[in-house]
PDB file of C-alpha atoms in Angstrom:
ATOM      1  CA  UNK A1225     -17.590  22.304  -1.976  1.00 72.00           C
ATOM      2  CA  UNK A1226     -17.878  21.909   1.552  1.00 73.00           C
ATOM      3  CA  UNK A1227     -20.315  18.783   2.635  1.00 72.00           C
ATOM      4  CA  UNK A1228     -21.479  17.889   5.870  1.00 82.00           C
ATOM      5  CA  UNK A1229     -20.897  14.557   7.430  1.00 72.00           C
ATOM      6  CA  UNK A1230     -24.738  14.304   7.159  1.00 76.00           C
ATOM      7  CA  UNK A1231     -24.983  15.202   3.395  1.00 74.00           C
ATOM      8  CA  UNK A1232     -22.396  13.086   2.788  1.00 67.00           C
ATOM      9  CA  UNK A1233     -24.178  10.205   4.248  1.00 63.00           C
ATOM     10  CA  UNK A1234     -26.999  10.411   2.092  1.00 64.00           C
ATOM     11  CA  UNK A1235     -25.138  11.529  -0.965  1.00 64.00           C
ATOM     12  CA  UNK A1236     -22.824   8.437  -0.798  1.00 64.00           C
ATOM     13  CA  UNK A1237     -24.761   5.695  -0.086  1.00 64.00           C
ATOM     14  CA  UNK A1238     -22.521   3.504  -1.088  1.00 62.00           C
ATOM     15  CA  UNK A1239     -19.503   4.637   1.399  1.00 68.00           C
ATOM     16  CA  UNK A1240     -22.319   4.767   4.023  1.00 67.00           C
ATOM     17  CA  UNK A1241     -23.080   1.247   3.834  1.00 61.00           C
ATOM     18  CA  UNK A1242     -19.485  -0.140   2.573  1.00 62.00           C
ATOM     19  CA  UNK A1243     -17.671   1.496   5.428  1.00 73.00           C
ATOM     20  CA  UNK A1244     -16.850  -0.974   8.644  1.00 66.00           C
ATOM     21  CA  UNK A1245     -15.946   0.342  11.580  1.00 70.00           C
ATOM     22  CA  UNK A1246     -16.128  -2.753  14.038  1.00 84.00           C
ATOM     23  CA  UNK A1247     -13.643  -4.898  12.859  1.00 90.00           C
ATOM     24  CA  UNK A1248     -10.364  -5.108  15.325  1.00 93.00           C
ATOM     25  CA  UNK A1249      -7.499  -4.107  14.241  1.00 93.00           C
ATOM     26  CA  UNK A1250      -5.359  -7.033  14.074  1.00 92.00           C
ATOM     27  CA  UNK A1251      -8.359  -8.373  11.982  1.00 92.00           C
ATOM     28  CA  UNK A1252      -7.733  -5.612   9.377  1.00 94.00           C
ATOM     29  CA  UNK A1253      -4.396  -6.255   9.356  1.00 94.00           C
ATOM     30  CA  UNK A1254      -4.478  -9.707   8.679  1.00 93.00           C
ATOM     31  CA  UNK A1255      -6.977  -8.620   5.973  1.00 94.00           C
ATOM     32  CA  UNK A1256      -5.163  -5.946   4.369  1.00 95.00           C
ATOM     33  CA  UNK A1257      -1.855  -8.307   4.325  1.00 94.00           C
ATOM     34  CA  UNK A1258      -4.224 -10.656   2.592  1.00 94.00           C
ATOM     35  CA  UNK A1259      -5.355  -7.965   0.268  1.00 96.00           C
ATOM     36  CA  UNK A1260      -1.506  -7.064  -0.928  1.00 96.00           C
ATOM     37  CA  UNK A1261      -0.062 -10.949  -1.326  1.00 94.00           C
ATOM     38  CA  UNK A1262      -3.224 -11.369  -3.557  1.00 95.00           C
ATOM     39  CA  UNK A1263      -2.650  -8.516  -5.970  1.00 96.00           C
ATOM     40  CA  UNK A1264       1.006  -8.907  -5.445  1.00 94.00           C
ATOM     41  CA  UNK A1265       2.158  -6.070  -6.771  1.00 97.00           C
ATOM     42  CA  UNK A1266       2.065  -2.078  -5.889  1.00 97.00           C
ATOM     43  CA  UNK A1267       2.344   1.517  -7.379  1.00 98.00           C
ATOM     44  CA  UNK A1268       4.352   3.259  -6.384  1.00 98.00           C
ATOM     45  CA  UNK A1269       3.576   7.393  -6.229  1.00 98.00           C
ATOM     46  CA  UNK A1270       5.994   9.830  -5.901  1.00 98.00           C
ATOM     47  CA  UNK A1271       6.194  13.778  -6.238  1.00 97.00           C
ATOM     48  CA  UNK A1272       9.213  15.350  -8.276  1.00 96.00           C
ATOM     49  CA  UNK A1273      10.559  18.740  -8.299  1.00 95.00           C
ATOM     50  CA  UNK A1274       7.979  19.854 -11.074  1.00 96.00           C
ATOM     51  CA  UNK A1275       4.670  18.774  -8.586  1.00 96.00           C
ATOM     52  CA  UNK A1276       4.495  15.838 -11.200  1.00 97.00           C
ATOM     53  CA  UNK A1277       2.976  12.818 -10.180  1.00 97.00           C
ATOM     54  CA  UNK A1278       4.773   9.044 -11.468  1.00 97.00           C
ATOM     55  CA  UNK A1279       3.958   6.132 -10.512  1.00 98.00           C
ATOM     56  CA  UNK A1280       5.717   2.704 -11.041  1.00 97.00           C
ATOM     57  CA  UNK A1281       5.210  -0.750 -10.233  1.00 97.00           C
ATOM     58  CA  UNK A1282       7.369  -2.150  -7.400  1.00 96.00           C
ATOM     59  CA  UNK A1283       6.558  -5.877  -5.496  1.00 95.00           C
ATOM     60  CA  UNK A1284       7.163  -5.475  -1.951  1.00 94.00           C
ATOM     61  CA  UNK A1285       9.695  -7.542   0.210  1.00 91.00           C
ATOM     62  CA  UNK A1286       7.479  -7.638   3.102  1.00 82.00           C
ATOM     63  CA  UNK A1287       4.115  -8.100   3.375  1.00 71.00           C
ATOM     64  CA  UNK A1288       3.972 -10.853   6.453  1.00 65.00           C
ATOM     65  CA  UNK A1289       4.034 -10.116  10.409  1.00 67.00           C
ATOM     66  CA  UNK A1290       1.368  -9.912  13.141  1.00 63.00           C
ATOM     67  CA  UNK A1291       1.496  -6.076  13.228  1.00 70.00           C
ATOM     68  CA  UNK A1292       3.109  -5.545  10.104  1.00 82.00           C
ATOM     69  CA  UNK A1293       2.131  -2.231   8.065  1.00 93.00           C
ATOM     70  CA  UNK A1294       5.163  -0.847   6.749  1.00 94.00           C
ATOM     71  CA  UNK A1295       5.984  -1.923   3.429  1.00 95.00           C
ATOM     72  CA  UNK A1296       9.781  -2.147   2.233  1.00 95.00           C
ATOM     73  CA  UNK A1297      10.832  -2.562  -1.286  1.00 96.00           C
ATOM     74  CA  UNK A1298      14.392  -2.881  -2.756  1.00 96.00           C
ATOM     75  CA  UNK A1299      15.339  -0.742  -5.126  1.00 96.00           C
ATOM     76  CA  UNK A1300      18.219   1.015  -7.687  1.00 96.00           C
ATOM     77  CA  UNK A1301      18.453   4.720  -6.110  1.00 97.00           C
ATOM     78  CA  UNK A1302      20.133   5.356  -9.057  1.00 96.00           C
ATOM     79  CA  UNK A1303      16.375   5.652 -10.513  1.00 96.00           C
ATOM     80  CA  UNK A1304      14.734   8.919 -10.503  1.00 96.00           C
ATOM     81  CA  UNK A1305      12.599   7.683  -7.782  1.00 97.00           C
ATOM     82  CA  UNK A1306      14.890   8.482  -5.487  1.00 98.00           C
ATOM     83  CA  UNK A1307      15.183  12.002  -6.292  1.00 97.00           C
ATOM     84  CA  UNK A1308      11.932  12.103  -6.098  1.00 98.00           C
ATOM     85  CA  UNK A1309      11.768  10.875  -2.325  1.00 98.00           C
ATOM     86  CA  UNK A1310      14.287  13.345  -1.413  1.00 96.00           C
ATOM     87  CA  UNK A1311      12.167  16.272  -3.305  1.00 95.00           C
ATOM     88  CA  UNK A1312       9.380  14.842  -1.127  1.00 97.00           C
ATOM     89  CA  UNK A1313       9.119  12.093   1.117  1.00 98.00           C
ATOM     90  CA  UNK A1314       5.026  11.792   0.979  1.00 98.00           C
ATOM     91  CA  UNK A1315       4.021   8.651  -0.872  1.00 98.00           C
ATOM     92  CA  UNK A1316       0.949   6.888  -1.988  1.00 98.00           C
ATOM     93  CA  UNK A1317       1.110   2.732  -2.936  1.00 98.00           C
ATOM     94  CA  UNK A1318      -1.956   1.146  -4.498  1.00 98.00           C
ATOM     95  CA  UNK A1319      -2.511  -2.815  -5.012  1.00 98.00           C
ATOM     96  CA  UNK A1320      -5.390  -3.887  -6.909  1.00 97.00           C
ATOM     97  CA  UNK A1321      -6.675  -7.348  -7.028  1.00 96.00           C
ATOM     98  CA  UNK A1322      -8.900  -7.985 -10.257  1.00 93.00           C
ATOM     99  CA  UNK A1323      -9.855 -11.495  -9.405  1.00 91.00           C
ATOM    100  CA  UNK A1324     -11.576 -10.049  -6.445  1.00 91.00           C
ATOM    101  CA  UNK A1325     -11.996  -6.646  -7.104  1.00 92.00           C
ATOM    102  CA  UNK A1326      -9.799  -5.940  -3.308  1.00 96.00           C
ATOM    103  CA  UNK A1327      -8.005  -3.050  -2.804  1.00 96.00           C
ATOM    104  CA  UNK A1328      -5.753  -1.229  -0.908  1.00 98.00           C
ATOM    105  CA  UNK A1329      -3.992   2.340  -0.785  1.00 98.00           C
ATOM    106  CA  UNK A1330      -0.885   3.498   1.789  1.00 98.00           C
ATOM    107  CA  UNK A1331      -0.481   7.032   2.388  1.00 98.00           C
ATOM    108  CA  UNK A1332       2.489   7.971   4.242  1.00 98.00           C
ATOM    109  CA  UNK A1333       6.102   9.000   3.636  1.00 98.00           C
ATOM    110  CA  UNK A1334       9.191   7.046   2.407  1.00 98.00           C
ATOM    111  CA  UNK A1335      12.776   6.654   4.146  1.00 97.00           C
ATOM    112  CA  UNK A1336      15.617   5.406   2.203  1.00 98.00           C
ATOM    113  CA  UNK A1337      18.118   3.744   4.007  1.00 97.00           C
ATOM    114  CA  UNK A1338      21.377   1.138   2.592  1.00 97.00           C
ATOM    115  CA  UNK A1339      21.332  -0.520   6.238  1.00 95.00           C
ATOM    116  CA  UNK A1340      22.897  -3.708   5.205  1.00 95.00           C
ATOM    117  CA  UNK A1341      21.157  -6.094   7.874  1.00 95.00           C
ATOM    118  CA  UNK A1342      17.838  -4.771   6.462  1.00 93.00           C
ATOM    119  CA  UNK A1343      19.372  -5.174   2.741  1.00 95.00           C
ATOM    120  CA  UNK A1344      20.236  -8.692   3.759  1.00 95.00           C
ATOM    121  CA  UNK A1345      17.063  -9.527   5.448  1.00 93.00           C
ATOM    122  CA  UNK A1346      14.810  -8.809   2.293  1.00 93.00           C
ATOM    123  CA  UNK A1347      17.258  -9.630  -0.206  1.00 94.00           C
ATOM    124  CA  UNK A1348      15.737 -11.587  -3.366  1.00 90.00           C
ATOM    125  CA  UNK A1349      18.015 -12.711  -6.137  1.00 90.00           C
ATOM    126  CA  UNK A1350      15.109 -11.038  -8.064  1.00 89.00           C
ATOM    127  CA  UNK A1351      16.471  -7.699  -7.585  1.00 92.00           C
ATOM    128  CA  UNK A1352      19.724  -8.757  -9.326  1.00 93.00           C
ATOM    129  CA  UNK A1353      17.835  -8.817 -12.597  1.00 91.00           C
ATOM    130  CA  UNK A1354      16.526  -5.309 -12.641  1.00 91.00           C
ATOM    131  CA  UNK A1355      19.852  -3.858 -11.960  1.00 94.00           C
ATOM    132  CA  UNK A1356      22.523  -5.930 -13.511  1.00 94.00           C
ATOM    133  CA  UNK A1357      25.799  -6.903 -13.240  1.00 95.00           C
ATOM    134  CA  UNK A1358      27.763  -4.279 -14.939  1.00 96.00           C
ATOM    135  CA  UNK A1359      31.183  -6.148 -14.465  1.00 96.00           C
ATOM    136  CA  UNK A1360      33.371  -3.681 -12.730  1.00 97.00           C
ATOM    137  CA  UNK A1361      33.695  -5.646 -10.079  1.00 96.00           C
ATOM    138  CA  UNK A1362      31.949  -2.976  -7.550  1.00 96.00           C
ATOM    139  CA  UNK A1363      28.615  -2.970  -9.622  1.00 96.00           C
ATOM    140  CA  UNK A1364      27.768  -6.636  -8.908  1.00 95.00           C
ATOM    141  CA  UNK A1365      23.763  -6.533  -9.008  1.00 95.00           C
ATOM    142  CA  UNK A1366      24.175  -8.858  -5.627  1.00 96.00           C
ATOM    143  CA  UNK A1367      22.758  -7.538  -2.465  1.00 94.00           C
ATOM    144  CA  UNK A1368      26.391  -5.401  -1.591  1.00 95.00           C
ATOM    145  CA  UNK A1369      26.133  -3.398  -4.307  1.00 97.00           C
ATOM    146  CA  UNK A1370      26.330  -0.043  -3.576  1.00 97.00           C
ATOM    147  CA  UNK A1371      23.118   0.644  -6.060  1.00 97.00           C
ATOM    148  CA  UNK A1372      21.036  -1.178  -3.748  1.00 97.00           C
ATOM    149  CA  UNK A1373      18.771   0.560  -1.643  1.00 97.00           C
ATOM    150  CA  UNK A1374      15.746   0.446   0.949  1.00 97.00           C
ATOM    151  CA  UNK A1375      12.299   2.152   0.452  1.00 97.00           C
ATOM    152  CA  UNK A1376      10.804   1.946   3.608  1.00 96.00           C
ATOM    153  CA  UNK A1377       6.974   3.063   3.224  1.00 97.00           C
ATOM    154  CA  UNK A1378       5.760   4.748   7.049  1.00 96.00           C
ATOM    155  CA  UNK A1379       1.894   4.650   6.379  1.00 97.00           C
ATOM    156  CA  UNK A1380      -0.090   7.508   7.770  1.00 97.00           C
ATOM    157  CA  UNK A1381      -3.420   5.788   6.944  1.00 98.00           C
ATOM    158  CA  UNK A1382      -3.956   2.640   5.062  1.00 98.00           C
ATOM    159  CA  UNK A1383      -7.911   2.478   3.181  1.00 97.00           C
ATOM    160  CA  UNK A1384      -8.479  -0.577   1.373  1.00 96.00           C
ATOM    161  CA  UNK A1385     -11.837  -2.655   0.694  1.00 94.00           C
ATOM    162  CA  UNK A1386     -12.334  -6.199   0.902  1.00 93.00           C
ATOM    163  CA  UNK A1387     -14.470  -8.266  -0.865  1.00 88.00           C
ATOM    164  CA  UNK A1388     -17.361 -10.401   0.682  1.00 74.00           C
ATOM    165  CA  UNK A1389     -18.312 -12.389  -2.073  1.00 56.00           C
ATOM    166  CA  UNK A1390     -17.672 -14.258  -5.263  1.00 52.00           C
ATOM    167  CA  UNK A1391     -18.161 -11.898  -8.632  1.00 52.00           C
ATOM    168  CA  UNK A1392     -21.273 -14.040  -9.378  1.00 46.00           C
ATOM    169  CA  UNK A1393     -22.646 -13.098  -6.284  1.00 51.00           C
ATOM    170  CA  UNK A1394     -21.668  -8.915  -6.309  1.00 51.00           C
ATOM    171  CA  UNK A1395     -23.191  -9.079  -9.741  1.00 52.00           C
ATOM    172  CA  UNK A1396     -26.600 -10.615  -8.664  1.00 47.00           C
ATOM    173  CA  UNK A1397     -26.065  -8.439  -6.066  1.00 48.00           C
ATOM    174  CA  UNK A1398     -25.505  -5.054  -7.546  1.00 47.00           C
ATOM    175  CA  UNK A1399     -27.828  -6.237 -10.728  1.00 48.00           C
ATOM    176  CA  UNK A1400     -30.689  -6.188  -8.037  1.00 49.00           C
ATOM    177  CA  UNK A1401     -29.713  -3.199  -6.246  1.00 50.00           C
ATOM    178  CA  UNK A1402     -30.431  -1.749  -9.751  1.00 44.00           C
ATOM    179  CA  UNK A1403     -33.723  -2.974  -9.834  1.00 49.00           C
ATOM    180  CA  UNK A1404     -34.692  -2.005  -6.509  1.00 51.00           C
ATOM    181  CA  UNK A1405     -33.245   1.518  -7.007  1.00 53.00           C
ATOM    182  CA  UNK A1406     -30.924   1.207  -3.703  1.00 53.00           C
ATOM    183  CA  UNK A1407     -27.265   1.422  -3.537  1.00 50.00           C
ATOM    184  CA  UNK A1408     -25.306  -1.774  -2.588  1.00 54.00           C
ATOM    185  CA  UNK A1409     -21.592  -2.698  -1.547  1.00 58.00           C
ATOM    186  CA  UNK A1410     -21.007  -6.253  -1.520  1.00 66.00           C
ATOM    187  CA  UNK A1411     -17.932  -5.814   0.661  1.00 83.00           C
ATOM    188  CA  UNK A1412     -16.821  -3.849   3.043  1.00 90.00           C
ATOM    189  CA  UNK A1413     -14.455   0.119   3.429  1.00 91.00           C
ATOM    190  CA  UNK A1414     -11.906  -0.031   6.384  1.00 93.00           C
ATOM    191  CA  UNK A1415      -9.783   2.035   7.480  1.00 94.00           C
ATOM    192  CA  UNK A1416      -6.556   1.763   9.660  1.00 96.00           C
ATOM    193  CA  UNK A1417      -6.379   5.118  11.230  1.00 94.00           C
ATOM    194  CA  UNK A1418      -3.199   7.117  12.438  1.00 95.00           C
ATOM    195  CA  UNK A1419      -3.387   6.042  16.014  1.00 95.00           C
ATOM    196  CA  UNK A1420      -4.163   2.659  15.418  1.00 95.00           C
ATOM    197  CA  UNK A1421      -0.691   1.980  13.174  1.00 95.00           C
ATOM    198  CA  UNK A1422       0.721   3.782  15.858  1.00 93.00           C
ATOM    199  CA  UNK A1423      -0.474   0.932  18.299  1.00 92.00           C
ATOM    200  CA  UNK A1424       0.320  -1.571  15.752  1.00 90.00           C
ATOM    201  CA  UNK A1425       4.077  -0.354  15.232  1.00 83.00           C
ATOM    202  CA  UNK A1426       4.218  -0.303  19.695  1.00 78.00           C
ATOM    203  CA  UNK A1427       4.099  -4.209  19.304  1.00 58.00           C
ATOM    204  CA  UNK A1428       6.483  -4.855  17.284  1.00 51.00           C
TER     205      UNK A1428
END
């Protein structure tokens, strides 16, 4: 079904009203980072071979930096993930915040890399404890191990929503919307466009 941006509009009420489009950008950036170091932790999407769609949870290395919106994550590329990327390198990642009902979603592509400065930079003894030592002396589970890999997400375009209020008040607020027959969105829909993480990644 093909819908204008018109009939959309007035369909979606809520989108219409949610959506910001004023905010600058290194605003929503400091927002979105806000957004991910609140819920923490990520899915992970990837594609395999099949058109299958898995996900997996994965807590990224770096969320921090004026104009940071790539997301890295260390991983095993022994795991199927891996694979996966290689099949195809398009990726969504999702955080969800239930205390405050925030969101955000990265779609873009992934590039795995075993650059050892990067390795180094976002090592966390963390990591050791998902792949192991397996006492071979080569298969360490420290940051040289030859398991351990990059995921470097390249966003496309990031969406995510934000929050304006406590959940008392988006419940009062919704719970009279309801009365009053109106749609409501007590927060707000951004975007971070193509062009603008291409600004963002020119200053940095």
């Amino acid at each position: 079904m093909v819908v204008t941006a018109e009939e959309r509009a007035r369909l979606d009420p809520y989108t219409r009203i949610a959506e910001s489009k004023d905010v600058p950008l290194l605003q929503k950036i400091t927002d979105l980072q806000q957004v991910v170091k609140a819920a923490k932790t990520g899915m992970l999407v990837t594609r395999d071979s099949n058109d299958n769609l898995h996900s997996r949870a994965m807590t990224p290395a770096n969320v921090s930096g004026e104009s940071q919106l790539n997301l890295v994550f260390l991983a095993n590329n022994i795991s199927s993930k891996f694979e996966e990327i290689e099949n195809d390198s398009h990726v969504n990642v999702s955080f969800f915040d239930p205390s405050s009902t925030d969101w955000a979603s990265y779609s873009g592509r992934a590039r795995v890399t075993q650059d050892k400065e990067l390795i180094h930079k976002h090592w966390s003894m963390f990591v050791s404890g998902y792949i192991g030592n397996l006492g071979d002396g080569v298969h360490k589970g420290d940051e040289g191990d030859p398991r351990v890999a990059v995921i470097e997400i390249i966003p496309d375009e990031i969406k995510y929503w934000i929050s304006e209020q406590t959940a008392i008040s988006r419940g009062l607020q919704v719970a009279a919307s309801v009365a009053m027959g109106k749609a409501t969105a007590p927060g707000e829909l951004r975007t971070i466009r193509k062009e603008e993480i291409q600004l963002a990644r020119g200053s940095y």
